[in-house]
GROMACS .gro file of C-alpha atoms in nm:
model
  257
    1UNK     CA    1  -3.837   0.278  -0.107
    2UNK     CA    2  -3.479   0.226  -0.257
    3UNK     CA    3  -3.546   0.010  -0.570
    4UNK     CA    4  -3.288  -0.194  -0.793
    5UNK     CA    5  -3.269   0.002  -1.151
    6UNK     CA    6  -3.041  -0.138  -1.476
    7UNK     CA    7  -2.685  -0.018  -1.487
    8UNK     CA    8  -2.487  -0.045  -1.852
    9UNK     CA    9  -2.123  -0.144  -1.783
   10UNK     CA   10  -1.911   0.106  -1.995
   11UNK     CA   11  -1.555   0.031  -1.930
   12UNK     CA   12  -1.410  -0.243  -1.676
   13UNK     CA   13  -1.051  -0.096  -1.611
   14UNK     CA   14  -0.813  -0.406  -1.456
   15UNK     CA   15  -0.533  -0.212  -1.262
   16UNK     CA   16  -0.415  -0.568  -1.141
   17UNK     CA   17  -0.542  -0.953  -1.121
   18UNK     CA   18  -0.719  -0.786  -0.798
   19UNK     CA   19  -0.761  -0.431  -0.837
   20UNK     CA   20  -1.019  -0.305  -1.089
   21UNK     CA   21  -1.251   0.000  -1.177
   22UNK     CA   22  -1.636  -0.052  -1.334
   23UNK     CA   23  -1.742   0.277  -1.510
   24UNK     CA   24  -2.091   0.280  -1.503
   25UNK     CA   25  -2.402   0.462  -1.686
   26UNK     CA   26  -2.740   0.476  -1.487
   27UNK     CA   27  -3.010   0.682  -1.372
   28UNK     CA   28  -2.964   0.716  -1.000
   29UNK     CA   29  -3.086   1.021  -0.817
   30UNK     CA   30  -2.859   1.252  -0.660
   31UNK     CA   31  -2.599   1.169  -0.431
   32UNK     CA   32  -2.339   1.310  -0.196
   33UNK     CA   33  -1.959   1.229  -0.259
   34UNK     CA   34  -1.839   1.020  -0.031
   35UNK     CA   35  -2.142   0.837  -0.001
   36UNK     CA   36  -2.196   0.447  -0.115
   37UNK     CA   37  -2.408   0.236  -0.341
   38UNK     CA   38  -2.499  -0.125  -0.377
   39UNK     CA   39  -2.450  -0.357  -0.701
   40UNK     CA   40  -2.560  -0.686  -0.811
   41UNK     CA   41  -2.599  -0.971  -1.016
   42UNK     CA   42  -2.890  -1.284  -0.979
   43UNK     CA   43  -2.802  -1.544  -0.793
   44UNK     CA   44  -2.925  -1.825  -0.958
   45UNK     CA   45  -2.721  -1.746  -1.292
   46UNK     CA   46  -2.496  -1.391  -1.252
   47UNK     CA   47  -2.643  -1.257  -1.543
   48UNK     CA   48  -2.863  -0.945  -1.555
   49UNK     CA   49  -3.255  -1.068  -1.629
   50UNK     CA   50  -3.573  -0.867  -1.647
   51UNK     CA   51  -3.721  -1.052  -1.336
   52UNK     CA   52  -3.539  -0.817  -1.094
   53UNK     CA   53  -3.730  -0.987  -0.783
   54UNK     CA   54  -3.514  -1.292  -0.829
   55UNK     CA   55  -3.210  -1.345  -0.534
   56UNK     CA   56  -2.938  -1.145  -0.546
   57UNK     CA   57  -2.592  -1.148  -0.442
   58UNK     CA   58  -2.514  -0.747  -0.363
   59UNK     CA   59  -2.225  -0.569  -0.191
   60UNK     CA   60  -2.204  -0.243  -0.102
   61UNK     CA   61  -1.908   0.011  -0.245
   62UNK     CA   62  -1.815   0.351  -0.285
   63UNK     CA   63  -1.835   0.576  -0.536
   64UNK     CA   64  -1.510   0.771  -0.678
   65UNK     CA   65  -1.640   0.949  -0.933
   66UNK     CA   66  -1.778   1.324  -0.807
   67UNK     CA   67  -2.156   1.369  -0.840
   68UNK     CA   68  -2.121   1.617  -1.090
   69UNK     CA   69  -1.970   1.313  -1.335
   70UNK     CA   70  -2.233   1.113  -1.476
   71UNK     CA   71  -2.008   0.811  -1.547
   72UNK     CA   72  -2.009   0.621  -1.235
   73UNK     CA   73  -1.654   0.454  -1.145
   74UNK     CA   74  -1.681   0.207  -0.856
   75UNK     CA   75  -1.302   0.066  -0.731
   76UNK     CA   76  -1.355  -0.255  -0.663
   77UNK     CA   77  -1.079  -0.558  -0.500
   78UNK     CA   78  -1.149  -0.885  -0.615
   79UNK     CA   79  -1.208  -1.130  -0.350
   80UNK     CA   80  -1.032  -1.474  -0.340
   81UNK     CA   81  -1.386  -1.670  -0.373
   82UNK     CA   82  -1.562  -1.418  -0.329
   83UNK     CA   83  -1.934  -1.458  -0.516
   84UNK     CA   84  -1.981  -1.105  -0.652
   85UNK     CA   85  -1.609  -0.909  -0.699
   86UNK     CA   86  -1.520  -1.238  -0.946
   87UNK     CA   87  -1.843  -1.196  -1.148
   88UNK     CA   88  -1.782  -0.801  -1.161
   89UNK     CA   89  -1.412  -0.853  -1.250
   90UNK     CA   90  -1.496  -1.063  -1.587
   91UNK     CA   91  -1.765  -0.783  -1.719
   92UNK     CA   92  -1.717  -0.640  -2.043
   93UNK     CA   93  -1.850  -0.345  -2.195
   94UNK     CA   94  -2.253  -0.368  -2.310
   95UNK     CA   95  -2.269  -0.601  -1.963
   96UNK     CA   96  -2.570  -0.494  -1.733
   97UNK     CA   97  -2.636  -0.528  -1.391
   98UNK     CA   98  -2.836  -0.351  -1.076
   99UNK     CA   99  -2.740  -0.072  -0.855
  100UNK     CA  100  -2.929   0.078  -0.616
  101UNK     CA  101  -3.108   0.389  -0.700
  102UNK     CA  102  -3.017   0.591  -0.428
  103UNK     CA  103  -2.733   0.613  -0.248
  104UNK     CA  104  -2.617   0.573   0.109
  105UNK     CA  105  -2.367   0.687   0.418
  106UNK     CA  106  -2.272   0.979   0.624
  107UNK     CA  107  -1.900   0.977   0.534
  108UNK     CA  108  -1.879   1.332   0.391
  109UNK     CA  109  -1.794   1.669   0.461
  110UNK     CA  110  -2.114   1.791   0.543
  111UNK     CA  111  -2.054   1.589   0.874
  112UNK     CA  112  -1.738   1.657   0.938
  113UNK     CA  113  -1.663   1.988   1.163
  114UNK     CA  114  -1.502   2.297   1.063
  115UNK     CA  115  -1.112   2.286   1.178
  116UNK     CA  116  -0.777   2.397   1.070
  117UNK     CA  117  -0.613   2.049   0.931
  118UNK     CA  118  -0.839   1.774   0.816
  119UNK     CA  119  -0.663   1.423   0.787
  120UNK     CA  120  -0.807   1.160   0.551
  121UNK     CA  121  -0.664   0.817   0.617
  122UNK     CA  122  -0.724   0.536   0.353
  123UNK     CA  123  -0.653   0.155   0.323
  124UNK     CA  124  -0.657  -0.024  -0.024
  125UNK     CA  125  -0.973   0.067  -0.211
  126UNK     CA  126  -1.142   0.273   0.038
  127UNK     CA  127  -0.982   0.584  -0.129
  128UNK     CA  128  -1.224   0.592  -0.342
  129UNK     CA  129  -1.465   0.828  -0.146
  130UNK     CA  130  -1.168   1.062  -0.069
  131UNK     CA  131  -1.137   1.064  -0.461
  132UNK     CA  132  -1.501   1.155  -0.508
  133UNK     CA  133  -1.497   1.437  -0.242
  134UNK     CA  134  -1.177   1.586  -0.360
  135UNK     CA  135  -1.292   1.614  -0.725
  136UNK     CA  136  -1.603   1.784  -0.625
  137UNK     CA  137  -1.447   2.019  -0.389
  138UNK     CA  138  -1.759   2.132  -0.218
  139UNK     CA  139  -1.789   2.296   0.113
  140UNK     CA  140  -1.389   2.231   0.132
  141UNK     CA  141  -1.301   2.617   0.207
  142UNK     CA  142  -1.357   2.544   0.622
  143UNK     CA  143  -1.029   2.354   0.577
  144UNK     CA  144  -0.717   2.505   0.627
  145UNK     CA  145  -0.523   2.194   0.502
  146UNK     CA  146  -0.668   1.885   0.398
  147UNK     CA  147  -0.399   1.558   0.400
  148UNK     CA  148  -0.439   1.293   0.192
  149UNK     CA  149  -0.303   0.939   0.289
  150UNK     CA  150  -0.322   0.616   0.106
  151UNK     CA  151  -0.177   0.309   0.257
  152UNK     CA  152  -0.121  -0.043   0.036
  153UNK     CA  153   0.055  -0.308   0.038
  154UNK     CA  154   0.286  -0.254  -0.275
  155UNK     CA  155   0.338  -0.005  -0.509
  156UNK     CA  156   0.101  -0.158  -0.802
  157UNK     CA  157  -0.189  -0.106  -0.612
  158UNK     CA  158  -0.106   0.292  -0.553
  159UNK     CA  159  -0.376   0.317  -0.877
  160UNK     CA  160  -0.544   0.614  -0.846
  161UNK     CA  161  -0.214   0.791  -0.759
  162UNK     CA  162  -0.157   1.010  -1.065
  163UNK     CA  163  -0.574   1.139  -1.013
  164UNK     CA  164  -0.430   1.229  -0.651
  165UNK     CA  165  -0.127   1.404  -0.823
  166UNK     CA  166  -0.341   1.596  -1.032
  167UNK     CA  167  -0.626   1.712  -0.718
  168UNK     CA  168  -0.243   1.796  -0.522
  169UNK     CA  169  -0.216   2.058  -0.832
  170UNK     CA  170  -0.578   2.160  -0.812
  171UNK     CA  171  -0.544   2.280  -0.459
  172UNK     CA  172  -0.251   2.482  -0.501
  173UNK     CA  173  -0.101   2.376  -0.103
  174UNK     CA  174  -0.375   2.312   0.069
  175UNK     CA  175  -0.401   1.930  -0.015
  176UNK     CA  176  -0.088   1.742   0.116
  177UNK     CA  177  -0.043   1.387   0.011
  178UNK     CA  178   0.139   1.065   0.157
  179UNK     CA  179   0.179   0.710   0.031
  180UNK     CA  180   0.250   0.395   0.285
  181UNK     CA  181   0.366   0.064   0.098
  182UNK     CA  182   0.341  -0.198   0.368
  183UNK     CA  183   0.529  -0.508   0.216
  184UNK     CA  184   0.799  -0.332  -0.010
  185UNK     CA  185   1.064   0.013   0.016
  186UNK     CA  186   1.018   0.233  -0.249
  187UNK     CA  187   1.132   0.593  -0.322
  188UNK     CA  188   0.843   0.864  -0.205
  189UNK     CA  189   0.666   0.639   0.005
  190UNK     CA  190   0.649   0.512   0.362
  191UNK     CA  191   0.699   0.176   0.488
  192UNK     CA  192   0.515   0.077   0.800
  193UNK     CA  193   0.153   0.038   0.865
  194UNK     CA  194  -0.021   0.361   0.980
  195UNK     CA  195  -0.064   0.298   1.382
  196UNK     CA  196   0.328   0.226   1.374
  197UNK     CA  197   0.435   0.560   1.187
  198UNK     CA  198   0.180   0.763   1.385
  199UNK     CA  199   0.279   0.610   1.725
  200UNK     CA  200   0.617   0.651   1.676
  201UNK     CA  201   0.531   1.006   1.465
  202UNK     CA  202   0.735   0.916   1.131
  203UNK     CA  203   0.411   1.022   0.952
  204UNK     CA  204   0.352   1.347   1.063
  205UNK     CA  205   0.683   1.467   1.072
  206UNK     CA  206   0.715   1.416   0.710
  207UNK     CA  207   0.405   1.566   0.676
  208UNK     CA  208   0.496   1.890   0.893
  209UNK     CA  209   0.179   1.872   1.078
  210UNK     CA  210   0.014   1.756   1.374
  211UNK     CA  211  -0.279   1.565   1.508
  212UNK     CA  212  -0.460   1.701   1.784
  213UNK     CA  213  -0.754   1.756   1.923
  214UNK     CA  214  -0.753   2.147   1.941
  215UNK     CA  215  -0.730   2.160   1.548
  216UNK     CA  216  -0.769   1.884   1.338
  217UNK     CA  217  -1.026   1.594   1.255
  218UNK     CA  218  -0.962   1.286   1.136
  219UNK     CA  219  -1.111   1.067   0.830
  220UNK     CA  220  -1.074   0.700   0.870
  221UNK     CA  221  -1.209   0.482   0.599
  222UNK     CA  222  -1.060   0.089   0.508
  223UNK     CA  223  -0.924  -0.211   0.664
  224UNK     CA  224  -1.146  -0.260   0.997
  225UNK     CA  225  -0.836  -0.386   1.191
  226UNK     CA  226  -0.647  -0.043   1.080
  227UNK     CA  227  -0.948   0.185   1.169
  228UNK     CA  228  -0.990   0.055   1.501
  229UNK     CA  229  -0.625   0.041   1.588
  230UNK     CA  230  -0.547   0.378   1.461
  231UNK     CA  231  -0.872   0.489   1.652
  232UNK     CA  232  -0.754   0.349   2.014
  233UNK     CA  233  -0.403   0.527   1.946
  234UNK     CA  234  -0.583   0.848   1.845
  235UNK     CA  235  -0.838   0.822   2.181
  236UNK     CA  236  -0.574   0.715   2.415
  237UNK     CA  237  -0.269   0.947   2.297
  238UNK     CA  238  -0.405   1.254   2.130
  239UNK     CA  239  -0.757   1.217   2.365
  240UNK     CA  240  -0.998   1.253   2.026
  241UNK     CA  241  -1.310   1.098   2.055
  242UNK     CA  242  -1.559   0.936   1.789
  243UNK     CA  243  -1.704   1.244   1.625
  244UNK     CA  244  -2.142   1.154   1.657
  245UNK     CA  245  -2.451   1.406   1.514
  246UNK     CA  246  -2.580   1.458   1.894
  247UNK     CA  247  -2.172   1.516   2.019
  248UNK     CA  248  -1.948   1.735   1.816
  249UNK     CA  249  -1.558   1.468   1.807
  250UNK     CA  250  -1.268   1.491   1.645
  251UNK     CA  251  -1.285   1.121   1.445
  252UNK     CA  252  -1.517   0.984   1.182
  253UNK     CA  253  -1.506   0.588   1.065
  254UNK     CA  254  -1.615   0.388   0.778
  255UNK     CA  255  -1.511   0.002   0.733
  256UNK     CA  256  -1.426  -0.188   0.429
  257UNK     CA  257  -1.497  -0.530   0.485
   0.00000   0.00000   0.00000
């Protein structure tokens, strides 16, 4: 049983026309960072009611907040027609609406293996679990270095950048970060999309570590064309395989649709 409960919208933070951050207050149980949640609003008028057995429309999204923060923050791209990220972008604080009372996924370090160098590789929003594990910093000691990467496609939607400034302070060298910017050249960042700089190794040169399968596991979480691309490279050049509960691998994958 994994009911709907009332959620009180507390802030609605507009990075961009696209990009935005709810900060939410409800009473979920307990959950794991990196895990996921569901919102939503009625169907039939996109307003919270009392009758919660009415249709929904839902969609499912991470959490970036750590589970020791009460104030849920959900990061959140707005969908050209899409039914539910337009109704979440135009909330104001006061606004209610449903979220799942617990919480779902596997993405998170209690699956991952112990190894020297773990690489997380995010697209767009999806660095919003990373954000959530790295702020509670649980169970991160099996890591010799941790590397942080967040591809976009310009430099506006780099958002949560000065949080991952601040966790590259927190972990005094053992968190490495690196920004891609797809469409435009800017200073500090790469330009490329992240099969490209790894295939040609432009990434991990300027990083000043390597992927392999002897040492390192890899994160992937965003864009399904970018995790399965950057997947095939990984299998068929630095032989990794999909990381499973019943066979110990060197990859773990979560899509953002």
């Amino acid at each position: 049983m994994n009911p709907w409960i009332n959620a009180n919208v507390l802030k609605v933070h507009k990075w961009t026309e696209n990009l935005f951050s709810l900060i939410l207050n409800a009473s979920i149980s307990p959950f794991q960072a990196g895990q996921f949640t569901k919102l939503a609003l009625n169907e039939e008028n996109a307003n919270f009611q009392k009758n919660i057995k009415q249709n929904k429309i839902q969609r499912a999204y991470s959490f970036v907040n750590p589970p020791s923060n009460k104030n849920l923050e959900i990061y959140i791209v707005r969908v050209l027609n899409g039914k539910l990220s337009n109704l979440l972008y135009n909330l104001k604080s006061g606004d209610n609406l449903f979220i799942k009372q617990n919480s779902f996924g596997f993405f998170t370090l209690d699956e991952i293996p112990t190894c020297k160098t773990l690489w997380m590789f995010a697209t767009g929003t999806a660095i919003g679990p990373y954000c959530s594990i790295l702020q509670e910093g649980k169970n991160i000691n099996r890591f010799k270095n941790i590397v942080l990467i967040h591809a976009v496609r310009y430099k506006n939607e780099l958002t949560y950048l000065p949080l991952m400034n601040k966790l590259y302070k927190n972990y005094n060298g053992k968190l490495k970060i690196e920004t891609i910017v797809s469409r435009e050249k800017i200073d500090d960042s790469l330009n490329g999309r992240i099969p490209f700089l790894l295939k040609n190794q432009i990434l991990e040169k300027k990083i000043g570590l390597k992927i392999n399968c002897n040492d390192s596991h890899v994160m992937l979480c965003g864009n399904p064309y970018m995790v399965k691309d950057t997947y095939l490279f990984l299998k068929e050049d630095r032989f990794m395989r999909k990381h499973l509960r019943r066979k110990q691998g060197h990859i773990t994958m979560e899509n953002y649709w």
